[in-house]
Amino acid sequence: MEPLSFTSDSVFLDRGRLYTVSMCPGMRIYGERLFTLSGTEYREWDPRRSKLSAYLTVGGKHFPFKKDSKVLYLGASSGTTPSHVADICAEGKVYCVEFAQRMFRDLVGTCETRPNMMPILGDATRPEEYSMFADSVDVVYQDVAQKMQAKILCDNMDAFNAKYGMVAVKARSEDVTTSPESIFKEAERVIRDRGYRIVDDEPLEPFEKAHAMIVVERD
Ligand SMILES: C[S@@+](CC[C@H](N)C(=O)[O-])C[C@H]1O[C@@H](n2cnc3c(N)ncnc32)[C@H](O)[C@@H]1O
């Protein structure tokens, strides 16, 4: 079990598979494999179920999450990836925004397993609806699979004064008639025009078709 140094030793690699240290030993969130080594329980982090794991698995090296980071997670769904982010930011806070009632019910259950996860029923296109939960965050992570993904990221980074952002851009959510490469370029243009710097841009194939992870920093 090798820690990945650029993740502040919060993500581990063993025979090509990624793991986080479980904050809640003995509990599975999505049927993931658990195993214990020297008294520490590790949870496998499946790149086919999580775009953040896919980003690391394809070689992405920009990882803004620290042990005490405050993270605004947009498009939390039932909490699969947010639960790994909560393991990583064990002394921080993960604000999990989801707008679908059905997913939100499952998300509440996942958040009950980790004291540093907070479920928020809200629409990521309207940061003013949930701005009362935090004055600022360190990282905005976004996986909402809807139109205007770059704008939503920047609006939330502005609203929460975030230094770092990551957005898993799903090309087909923007326009099915335009090539994914053009959509990713356009998303980057929007982000640059809003005054943010692109520090990485990784296609997520073969784990996610026509998706790219764009990593952003405020200067
Ligand atoms: C691809 S899923 C997210 C999966 C999750 N990030 C994970 O890795 O575990 C996208 C989620 O974004 C939610 N979503 C889409 N548009 C949204 C919006 N405007 N505000 C909040 N959630 C949104 C959807 O309901 C869906 O649950």
PDB file of C-alpha atoms and ligand atoms in Angstrom:
ATOM      1  CA  MET A   1       0.000   0.000   0.000  1.00  0.00           C
ATOM      2  CA  GLU A   2       1.745   3.170  -1.272  1.00  0.00           C
ATOM      3  CA  PRO A   3       0.486   6.691  -0.411  1.00  0.00           C
ATOM      4  CA  LEU A   4       0.317   9.057  -3.413  1.00  0.00           C
ATOM      5  CA  SER A   5       2.555  11.912  -2.246  1.00  0.00           C
ATOM      6  CA  PHE A   6       0.771  14.616  -4.306  1.00  0.00           C
ATOM      7  CA  THR A   7      -2.458  13.814  -2.418  1.00  0.00           C
ATOM      8  CA  SER A   8      -0.777  14.717   0.917  1.00  0.00           C
ATOM      9  CA  ASP A   9      -0.653  10.945   1.503  1.00  0.00           C
ATOM     10  CA  SER A  10      -4.470  10.743   1.712  1.00  0.00           C
ATOM     11  CA  VAL A  11      -4.982   8.405  -1.255  1.00  0.00           C
ATOM     12  CA  PHE A  12      -3.274   5.020  -1.467  1.00  0.00           C
ATOM     13  CA  LEU A  13      -2.305   2.795  -4.383  1.00  0.00           C
ATOM     14  CA  ASP A  14      -2.018  -0.977  -4.294  1.00  0.00           C
ATOM     15  CA  ARG A  15      -1.618  -3.066  -7.455  1.00  0.00           C
ATOM     16  CA  GLY A  16      -3.207  -0.403  -9.651  1.00  0.00           C
ATOM     17  CA  ARG A  17      -6.209   0.215  -7.341  1.00  0.00           C
ATOM     18  CA  LEU A  18      -6.893   3.342  -5.324  1.00  0.00           C
ATOM     19  CA  TYR A  19      -8.012   3.470  -1.694  1.00  0.00           C
ATOM     20  CA  THR A  20      -8.973   6.017   0.955  1.00  0.00           C
ATOM     21  CA  VAL A  21      -8.797   5.424   4.703  1.00  0.00           C
ATOM     22  CA  SER A  22     -12.343   4.851   5.936  1.00  0.00           C
ATOM     23  CA  MET A  23     -13.643   7.331   8.495  1.00  0.00           C
ATOM     24  CA  CYS A  24     -16.312   4.828   9.331  1.00  0.00           C
ATOM     25  CA  PRO A  25     -14.778   1.342   9.603  1.00  0.00           C
ATOM     26  CA  GLY A  26     -16.949  -1.629   8.676  1.00  0.00           C
ATOM     27  CA  MET A  27     -19.387   0.408   6.588  1.00  0.00           C
ATOM     28  CA  ARG A  28     -19.748   0.242   2.805  1.00  0.00           C
ATOM     29  CA  ILE A  29     -21.392   3.091   0.844  1.00  0.00           C
ATOM     30  CA  TYR A  30     -21.693   1.470  -2.599  1.00  0.00           C
ATOM     31  CA  GLY A  31     -20.566  -2.115  -2.120  1.00  0.00           C
ATOM     32  CA  GLU A  32     -16.871  -1.175  -2.299  1.00  0.00           C
ATOM     33  CA  ARG A  33     -14.156  -3.570  -1.146  1.00  0.00           C
ATOM     34  CA  LEU A  34     -12.817  -2.956   2.382  1.00  0.00           C
ATOM     35  CA  PHE A  35      -9.663  -4.323   3.937  1.00  0.00           C
ATOM     36  CA  THR A  36      -7.676  -3.755   7.071  1.00  0.00           C
ATOM     37  CA  LEU A  37      -3.901  -3.477   7.267  1.00  0.00           C
ATOM     38  CA  SER A  38      -2.055  -2.786  10.533  1.00  0.00           C
ATOM     39  CA  GLY A  39      -5.265  -1.643  12.212  1.00  0.00           C
ATOM     40  CA  THR A  40      -6.288   0.798   9.426  1.00  0.00           C
ATOM     41  CA  GLU A  41      -9.317   0.124   7.240  1.00  0.00           C
ATOM     42  CA  TYR A  42      -8.989   1.055   3.545  1.00  0.00           C
ATOM     43  CA  ARG A  43     -11.919   1.486   1.101  1.00  0.00           C
ATOM     44  CA  GLU A  44     -11.373   0.787  -2.554  1.00  0.00           C
ATOM     45  CA  TRP A  45     -12.108   3.852  -4.716  1.00  0.00           C
ATOM     46  CA  ASP A  46     -13.532   2.632  -8.003  1.00  0.00           C
ATOM     47  CA  PRO A  47     -12.654   4.769 -11.089  1.00  0.00           C
ATOM     48  CA  ARG A  48     -15.754   3.415 -12.852  1.00  0.00           C
ATOM     49  CA  ARG A  49     -17.982   4.816 -10.095  1.00  0.00           C
ATOM     50  CA  SER A  50     -16.148   8.072  -9.371  1.00  0.00           C
ATOM     51  CA  LYS A  51     -14.776  10.664 -11.826  1.00  0.00           C
ATOM     52  CA  LEU A  52     -12.334  11.925  -9.199  1.00  0.00           C
ATOM     53  CA  SER A  53     -10.886   8.419  -8.887  1.00  0.00           C
ATOM     54  CA  ALA A  54     -10.885   8.186 -12.719  1.00  0.00           C
ATOM     55  CA  TYR A  55      -8.915  11.459 -12.876  1.00  0.00           C
ATOM     56  CA  LEU A  56      -6.225  10.067 -10.539  1.00  0.00           C
ATOM     57  CA  THR A  57      -6.216   6.696 -12.320  1.00  0.00           C
ATOM     58  CA  VAL A  58      -5.587   8.273 -15.752  1.00  0.00           C
ATOM     59  CA  GLY A  59      -2.612  10.155 -14.289  1.00  0.00           C
ATOM     60  CA  GLY A  60      -4.086  13.443 -13.005  1.00  0.00           C
ATOM     61  CA  LYS A  61      -1.778  15.000 -10.430  1.00  0.00           C
ATOM     62  CA  HIS A  62      -3.508  18.217  -9.367  1.00  0.00           C
ATOM     63  CA  PHE A  63      -5.228  17.371  -6.127  1.00  0.00           C
ATOM     64  CA  PRO A  64      -6.278  20.389  -4.044  1.00  0.00           C
ATOM     65  CA  PHE A  65      -7.904  18.427  -1.181  1.00  0.00           C
ATOM     66  CA  LYS A  66      -6.111  18.564   2.180  1.00  0.00           C
ATOM     67  CA  LYS A  67      -6.915  16.973   5.525  1.00  0.00           C
ATOM     68  CA  ASP A  68      -8.612  20.154   6.793  1.00  0.00           C
ATOM     69  CA  SER A  69     -10.104  21.429   3.499  1.00  0.00           C
ATOM     70  CA  LYS A  70     -13.596  22.824   3.295  1.00  0.00           C
ATOM     71  CA  VAL A  71     -15.164  21.521   0.081  1.00  0.00           C
ATOM     72  CA  LEU A  72     -18.336  22.555  -1.727  1.00  0.00           C
ATOM     73  CA  TYR A  73     -19.413  19.447  -3.664  1.00  0.00           C
ATOM     74  CA  LEU A  74     -21.967  20.167  -6.415  1.00  0.00           C
ATOM     75  CA  GLY A  75     -23.961  17.221  -7.791  1.00  0.00           C
ATOM     76  CA  ALA A  76     -23.436  14.945  -4.787  1.00  0.00           C
ATOM     77  CA  SER A  77     -26.026  12.357  -5.898  1.00  0.00           C
ATOM     78  CA  SER A  78     -26.224   9.584  -3.271  1.00  0.00           C
ATOM     79  CA  GLY A  79     -22.761  10.422  -1.924  1.00  0.00           C
ATOM     80  CA  THR A  80     -20.401   7.903  -3.557  1.00  0.00           C
ATOM     81  CA  THR A  81     -17.522  10.271  -4.400  1.00  0.00           C
ATOM     82  CA  PRO A  82     -18.382  12.719  -1.591  1.00  0.00           C
ATOM     83  CA  SER A  83     -17.824   9.909   0.931  1.00  0.00           C
ATOM     84  CA  HIS A  84     -14.253   9.436  -0.356  1.00  0.00           C
ATOM     85  CA  VAL A  85     -13.689  13.219  -0.305  1.00  0.00           C
ATOM     86  CA  ALA A  86     -14.902  13.158   3.320  1.00  0.00           C
ATOM     87  CA  ASP A  87     -12.375  10.395   4.125  1.00  0.00           C
ATOM     88  CA  ILE A  88      -9.627  12.566   2.596  1.00  0.00           C
ATOM     89  CA  CYS A  89     -10.732  15.823   4.284  1.00  0.00           C
ATOM     90  CA  ALA A  90     -11.249  14.080   7.620  1.00  0.00           C
ATOM     91  CA  GLU A  91     -10.673  17.264   9.654  1.00  0.00           C
ATOM     92  CA  GLY A  92     -12.494  19.539   7.193  1.00  0.00           C
ATOM     93  CA  LYS A  93     -16.050  19.749   5.921  1.00  0.00           C
ATOM     94  CA  VAL A  94     -17.786  18.576   2.738  1.00  0.00           C
ATOM     95  CA  TYR A  95     -20.929  20.563   1.854  1.00  0.00           C
ATOM     96  CA  CYS A  96     -22.865  18.228  -0.471  1.00  0.00           C
ATOM     97  CA  VAL A  97     -25.352  19.945  -2.816  1.00  0.00           C
ATOM     98  CA  GLU A  98     -27.925  17.855  -4.685  1.00  0.00           C
ATOM     99  CA  PHE A  99     -31.232  18.954  -6.225  1.00  0.00           C
ATOM    100  CA  ALA A 100     -32.982  15.639  -7.007  1.00  0.00           C
ATOM    101  CA  GLN A 101     -35.243  14.604  -4.078  1.00  0.00           C
ATOM    102  CA  ARG A 102     -34.742  10.880  -4.700  1.00  0.00           C
ATOM    103  CA  MET A 103     -30.919  11.166  -4.667  1.00  0.00           C
ATOM    104  CA  PHE A 104     -31.044  13.554  -1.729  1.00  0.00           C
ATOM    105  CA  ARG A 105     -32.788  10.949   0.449  1.00  0.00           C
ATOM    106  CA  ASP A 106     -29.916   8.505  -0.145  1.00  0.00           C
ATOM    107  CA  LEU A 107     -27.384  11.310   0.321  1.00  0.00           C
ATOM    108  CA  VAL A 108     -28.784  12.063   3.788  1.00  0.00           C
ATOM    109  CA  GLY A 109     -28.175   8.394   4.714  1.00  0.00           C
ATOM    110  CA  THR A 110     -24.569   8.582   3.472  1.00  0.00           C
ATOM    111  CA  CYS A 111     -23.953  11.835   5.359  1.00  0.00           C
ATOM    112  CA  GLU A 112     -25.112  10.142   8.568  1.00  0.00           C
ATOM    113  CA  THR A 113     -22.021   7.882   8.307  1.00  0.00           C
ATOM    114  CA  ARG A 114     -19.564  10.820   8.387  1.00  0.00           C
ATOM    115  CA  PRO A 115     -19.704  13.800  10.759  1.00  0.00           C
ATOM    116  CA  ASN A 116     -17.866  16.036   8.266  1.00  0.00           C
ATOM    117  CA  MET A 117     -20.471  15.645   5.466  1.00  0.00           C
ATOM    118  CA  MET A 118     -23.402  18.036   5.292  1.00  0.00           C
ATOM    119  CA  PRO A 119     -26.302  17.359   2.875  1.00  0.00           C
ATOM    120  CA  ILE A 120     -27.836  20.421   1.210  1.00  0.00           C
ATOM    121  CA  LEU A 121     -30.948  20.210  -0.943  1.00  0.00           C
ATOM    122  CA  GLY A 122     -30.182  22.946  -3.450  1.00  0.00           C
ATOM    123  CA  ASP A 123     -29.697  23.935  -7.066  1.00  0.00           C
ATOM    124  CA  ALA A 124     -26.042  24.449  -8.049  1.00  0.00           C
ATOM    125  CA  THR A 125     -27.064  27.189 -10.494  1.00  0.00           C
ATOM    126  CA  ARG A 126     -28.244  29.260  -7.496  1.00  0.00           C
ATOM    127  CA  PRO A 127     -25.380  29.506  -4.984  1.00  0.00           C
ATOM    128  CA  GLU A 128     -27.259  32.245  -3.150  1.00  0.00           C
ATOM    129  CA  GLU A 129     -29.738  29.539  -1.999  1.00  0.00           C
ATOM    130  CA  TYR A 130     -27.079  27.782   0.116  1.00  0.00           C
ATOM    131  CA  SER A 131     -24.523  30.544   0.749  1.00  0.00           C
ATOM    132  CA  MET A 132     -25.685  30.724   4.392  1.00  0.00           C
ATOM    133  CA  PHE A 133     -23.958  27.377   5.130  1.00  0.00           C
ATOM    134  CA  ALA A 134     -20.382  28.663   4.694  1.00  0.00           C
ATOM    135  CA  ASP A 135     -18.678  32.041   4.212  1.00  0.00           C
ATOM    136  CA  SER A 136     -15.929  30.476   2.135  1.00  0.00           C
ATOM    137  CA  VAL A 137     -14.572  27.096   1.022  1.00  0.00           C
ATOM    138  CA  ASP A 138     -11.138  25.954  -0.185  1.00  0.00           C
ATOM    139  CA  VAL A 139     -12.328  23.804  -3.101  1.00  0.00           C
ATOM    140  CA  VAL A 140     -15.420  23.677  -5.298  1.00  0.00           C
ATOM    141  CA  TYR A 141     -15.809  20.218  -6.873  1.00  0.00           C
ATOM    142  CA  GLN A 142     -18.512  19.886  -9.507  1.00  0.00           C
ATOM    143  CA  ASP A 143     -20.143  16.920 -11.239  1.00  0.00           C
ATOM    144  CA  VAL A 144     -23.633  18.112 -12.155  1.00  0.00           C
ATOM    145  CA  ALA A 145     -24.041  16.779 -15.727  1.00  0.00           C
ATOM    146  CA  GLN A 146     -26.125  19.664 -17.017  1.00  0.00           C
ATOM    147  CA  LYS A 147     -25.650  22.656 -19.332  1.00  0.00           C
ATOM    148  CA  MET A 148     -23.272  25.568 -18.550  1.00  0.00           C
ATOM    149  CA  GLN A 149     -20.950  23.485 -16.372  1.00  0.00           C
ATOM    150  CA  ALA A 150     -18.073  26.012 -16.576  1.00  0.00           C
ATOM    151  CA  LYS A 151     -20.304  28.946 -15.642  1.00  0.00           C
ATOM    152  CA  ILE A 152     -21.774  27.035 -12.661  1.00  0.00           C
ATOM    153  CA  LEU A 153     -18.249  26.276 -11.404  1.00  0.00           C
ATOM    154  CA  CYS A 154     -17.145  29.920 -11.662  1.00  0.00           C
ATOM    155  CA  ASP A 155     -20.356  31.276 -10.100  1.00  0.00           C
ATOM    156  CA  ASN A 156     -19.825  28.989  -7.089  1.00  0.00           C
ATOM    157  CA  MET A 157     -16.081  29.718  -6.825  1.00  0.00           C
ATOM    158  CA  ASP A 158     -16.918  33.445  -6.832  1.00  0.00           C
ATOM    159  CA  ALA A 159     -19.734  33.046  -4.287  1.00  0.00           C
ATOM    160  CA  PHE A 160     -17.589  31.012  -1.857  1.00  0.00           C
ATOM    161  CA  ASN A 161     -14.273  32.730  -2.554  1.00  0.00           C
ATOM    162  CA  ALA A 162     -12.665  29.368  -3.426  1.00  0.00           C
ATOM    163  CA  LYS A 163      -9.006  29.145  -4.453  1.00  0.00           C
ATOM    164  CA  TYR A 164      -9.393  25.779  -6.238  1.00  0.00           C
ATOM    165  CA  GLY A 165     -12.004  24.244  -8.507  1.00  0.00           C
ATOM    166  CA  MET A 166     -12.480  20.952 -10.299  1.00  0.00           C
ATOM    167  CA  VAL A 167     -15.203  20.256 -12.832  1.00  0.00           C
ATOM    168  CA  ALA A 168     -15.952  16.938 -14.522  1.00  0.00           C
ATOM    169  CA  VAL A 169     -17.295  18.265 -17.827  1.00  0.00           C
ATOM    170  CA  LYS A 170     -19.745  15.915 -19.542  1.00  0.00           C
ATOM    171  CA  ALA A 171     -19.731  16.936 -23.216  1.00  0.00           C
ATOM    172  CA  ARG A 172     -23.123  15.402 -24.011  1.00  0.00           C
ATOM    173  CA  SER A 173     -24.801  17.488 -21.322  1.00  0.00           C
ATOM    174  CA  GLU A 174     -23.743  20.653 -23.159  1.00  0.00           C
ATOM    175  CA  ASP A 175     -24.504  19.754 -26.797  1.00  0.00           C
ATOM    176  CA  VAL A 176     -24.731  16.363 -28.530  1.00  0.00           C
ATOM    177  CA  THR A 177     -24.019  17.850 -31.979  1.00  0.00           C
ATOM    178  CA  THR A 178     -20.615  19.410 -31.138  1.00  0.00           C
ATOM    179  CA  SER A 179     -17.373  17.441 -30.686  1.00  0.00           C
ATOM    180  CA  PRO A 180     -16.308  16.827 -27.073  1.00  0.00           C
ATOM    181  CA  GLU A 181     -12.944  18.525 -27.798  1.00  0.00           C
ATOM    182  CA  SER A 182     -14.702  21.757 -28.876  1.00  0.00           C
ATOM    183  CA  ILE A 183     -16.922  21.631 -25.785  1.00  0.00           C
ATOM    184  CA  PHE A 184     -13.928  21.199 -23.459  1.00  0.00           C
ATOM    185  CA  LYS A 185     -12.124  24.131 -25.195  1.00  0.00           C
ATOM    186  CA  GLU A 186     -15.212  26.324 -24.843  1.00  0.00           C
ATOM    187  CA  ALA A 187     -15.504  25.418 -21.130  1.00  0.00           C
ATOM    188  CA  GLU A 188     -11.866  26.445 -20.652  1.00  0.00           C
ATOM    189  CA  ARG A 189     -12.473  29.729 -22.484  1.00  0.00           C
ATOM    190  CA  VAL A 190     -15.390  30.523 -20.161  1.00  0.00           C
ATOM    191  CA  ILE A 191     -13.262  29.732 -17.098  1.00  0.00           C
ATOM    192  CA  ARG A 192     -10.324  31.887 -18.308  1.00  0.00           C
ATOM    193  CA  ASP A 193     -12.649  34.768 -19.191  1.00  0.00           C
ATOM    194  CA  ARG A 194     -13.870  34.684 -15.580  1.00  0.00           C
ATOM    195  CA  GLY A 195     -10.261  35.223 -14.420  1.00  0.00           C
ATOM    196  CA  TYR A 196      -9.344  31.688 -13.334  1.00  0.00           C
ATOM    197  CA  ARG A 197      -6.257  29.728 -14.407  1.00  0.00           C
ATOM    198  CA  ILE A 198      -6.534  26.213 -15.861  1.00  0.00           C
ATOM    199  CA  VAL A 199      -3.886  24.013 -14.228  1.00  0.00           C
ATOM    200  CA  ASP A 200      -4.925  20.668 -15.692  1.00  0.00           C
ATOM    201  CA  ASP A 201      -7.258  19.160 -18.217  1.00  0.00           C
ATOM    202  CA  GLU A 202      -7.530  15.353 -18.464  1.00  0.00           C
ATOM    203  CA  PRO A 203      -9.903  13.293 -20.609  1.00  0.00           C
ATOM    204  CA  LEU A 204     -11.421  10.568 -18.400  1.00  0.00           C
ATOM    205  CA  GLU A 205     -11.486   7.799 -21.044  1.00  0.00           C
ATOM    206  CA  PRO A 206     -11.659   4.811 -20.767  1.00  0.00           C
ATOM    207  CA  PHE A 207     -13.628   5.242 -17.512  1.00  0.00           C
ATOM    208  CA  GLU A 208     -16.035   7.957 -18.704  1.00  0.00           C
ATOM    209  CA  LYS A 209     -16.771   8.561 -22.362  1.00  0.00           C
ATOM    210  CA  ALA A 210     -16.596  12.195 -23.586  1.00  0.00           C
ATOM    211  CA  HIS A 211     -15.799  13.616 -20.142  1.00  0.00           C
ATOM    212  CA  ALA A 212     -12.809  15.729 -19.099  1.00  0.00           C
ATOM    213  CA  MET A 213     -11.695  16.873 -15.670  1.00  0.00           C
ATOM    214  CA  ILE A 214     -10.675  20.532 -15.678  1.00  0.00           C
ATOM    215  CA  VAL A 215      -8.715  21.763 -12.655  1.00  0.00           C
ATOM    216  CA  VAL A 216      -8.787  25.478 -11.897  1.00  0.00           C
ATOM    217  CA  GLU A 217      -6.952  27.892  -9.590  1.00  0.00           C
ATOM    218  CA  ARG A 218      -7.525  31.469  -8.613  1.00  0.00           C
ATOM    219  CA  ASP A 219      -4.304  33.532  -8.920  1.00  0.00           C
TER     220      ASP A 219
HETATM  221  C1  LIG B   1     -23.232  12.286 -12.370  1.00  0.00           C
HETATM  222  S1  LIG B   1     -24.249  12.490 -10.972  1.00  0.00           S
HETATM  223  C2  LIG B   1     -23.084  12.814  -9.665  1.00  0.00           C
HETATM  224  C3  LIG B   1     -22.321  11.618  -9.137  1.00  0.00           C
HETATM  225  C4  LIG B   1     -21.512  11.978  -7.905  1.00  0.00           C
HETATM  226  N1  LIG B   1     -20.758  13.199  -8.126  1.00  0.00           N
HETATM  227  C5  LIG B   1     -20.524  10.899  -7.515  1.00  0.00           C
HETATM  228  O1  LIG B   1     -19.453  10.812  -8.114  1.00  0.00           O
HETATM  229  O2  LIG B   1     -20.821  10.146  -6.577  1.00  0.00           O
HETATM  230  C6  LIG B   1     -24.871  14.115 -11.235  1.00  0.00           C
HETATM  231  C7  LIG B   1     -25.774  14.593 -10.116  1.00  0.00           C
HETATM  232  O3  LIG B   1     -25.928  16.001 -10.252  1.00  0.00           O
HETATM  233  C8  LIG B   1     -27.234  16.341  -9.884  1.00  0.00           C
HETATM  234  N2  LIG B   1     -27.513  17.662 -10.454  1.00  0.00           N
HETATM  235  C9  LIG B   1     -27.672  18.001 -11.757  1.00  0.00           C
HETATM  236  N3  LIG B   1     -27.906  19.327 -11.884  1.00  0.00           N
HETATM  237  C10 LIG B   1     -27.867  19.829 -10.615  1.00  0.00           C
HETATM  238  C11 LIG B   1     -28.025  21.132 -10.071  1.00  0.00           C
HETATM  239  N4  LIG B   1     -28.256  22.189 -10.857  1.00  0.00           N
HETATM  240  N5  LIG B   1     -27.918  21.289  -8.735  1.00  0.00           N
HETATM  241  C12 LIG B   1     -27.677  20.235  -7.921  1.00  0.00           C
HETATM  242  N6  LIG B   1     -27.527  18.976  -8.375  1.00  0.00           N
HETATM  243  C13 LIG B   1     -27.606  18.776  -9.703  1.00  0.00           C
HETATM  244  C14 LIG B   1     -28.079  15.202 -10.441  1.00  0.00           C
HETATM  245  O4  LIG B   1     -29.341  15.111  -9.792  1.00  0.00           O
HETATM  246  C15 LIG B   1     -27.175  13.993 -10.191  1.00  0.00           C
HETATM  247  O5  LIG B   1     -27.480  13.381  -8.941  1.00  0.00           O
END
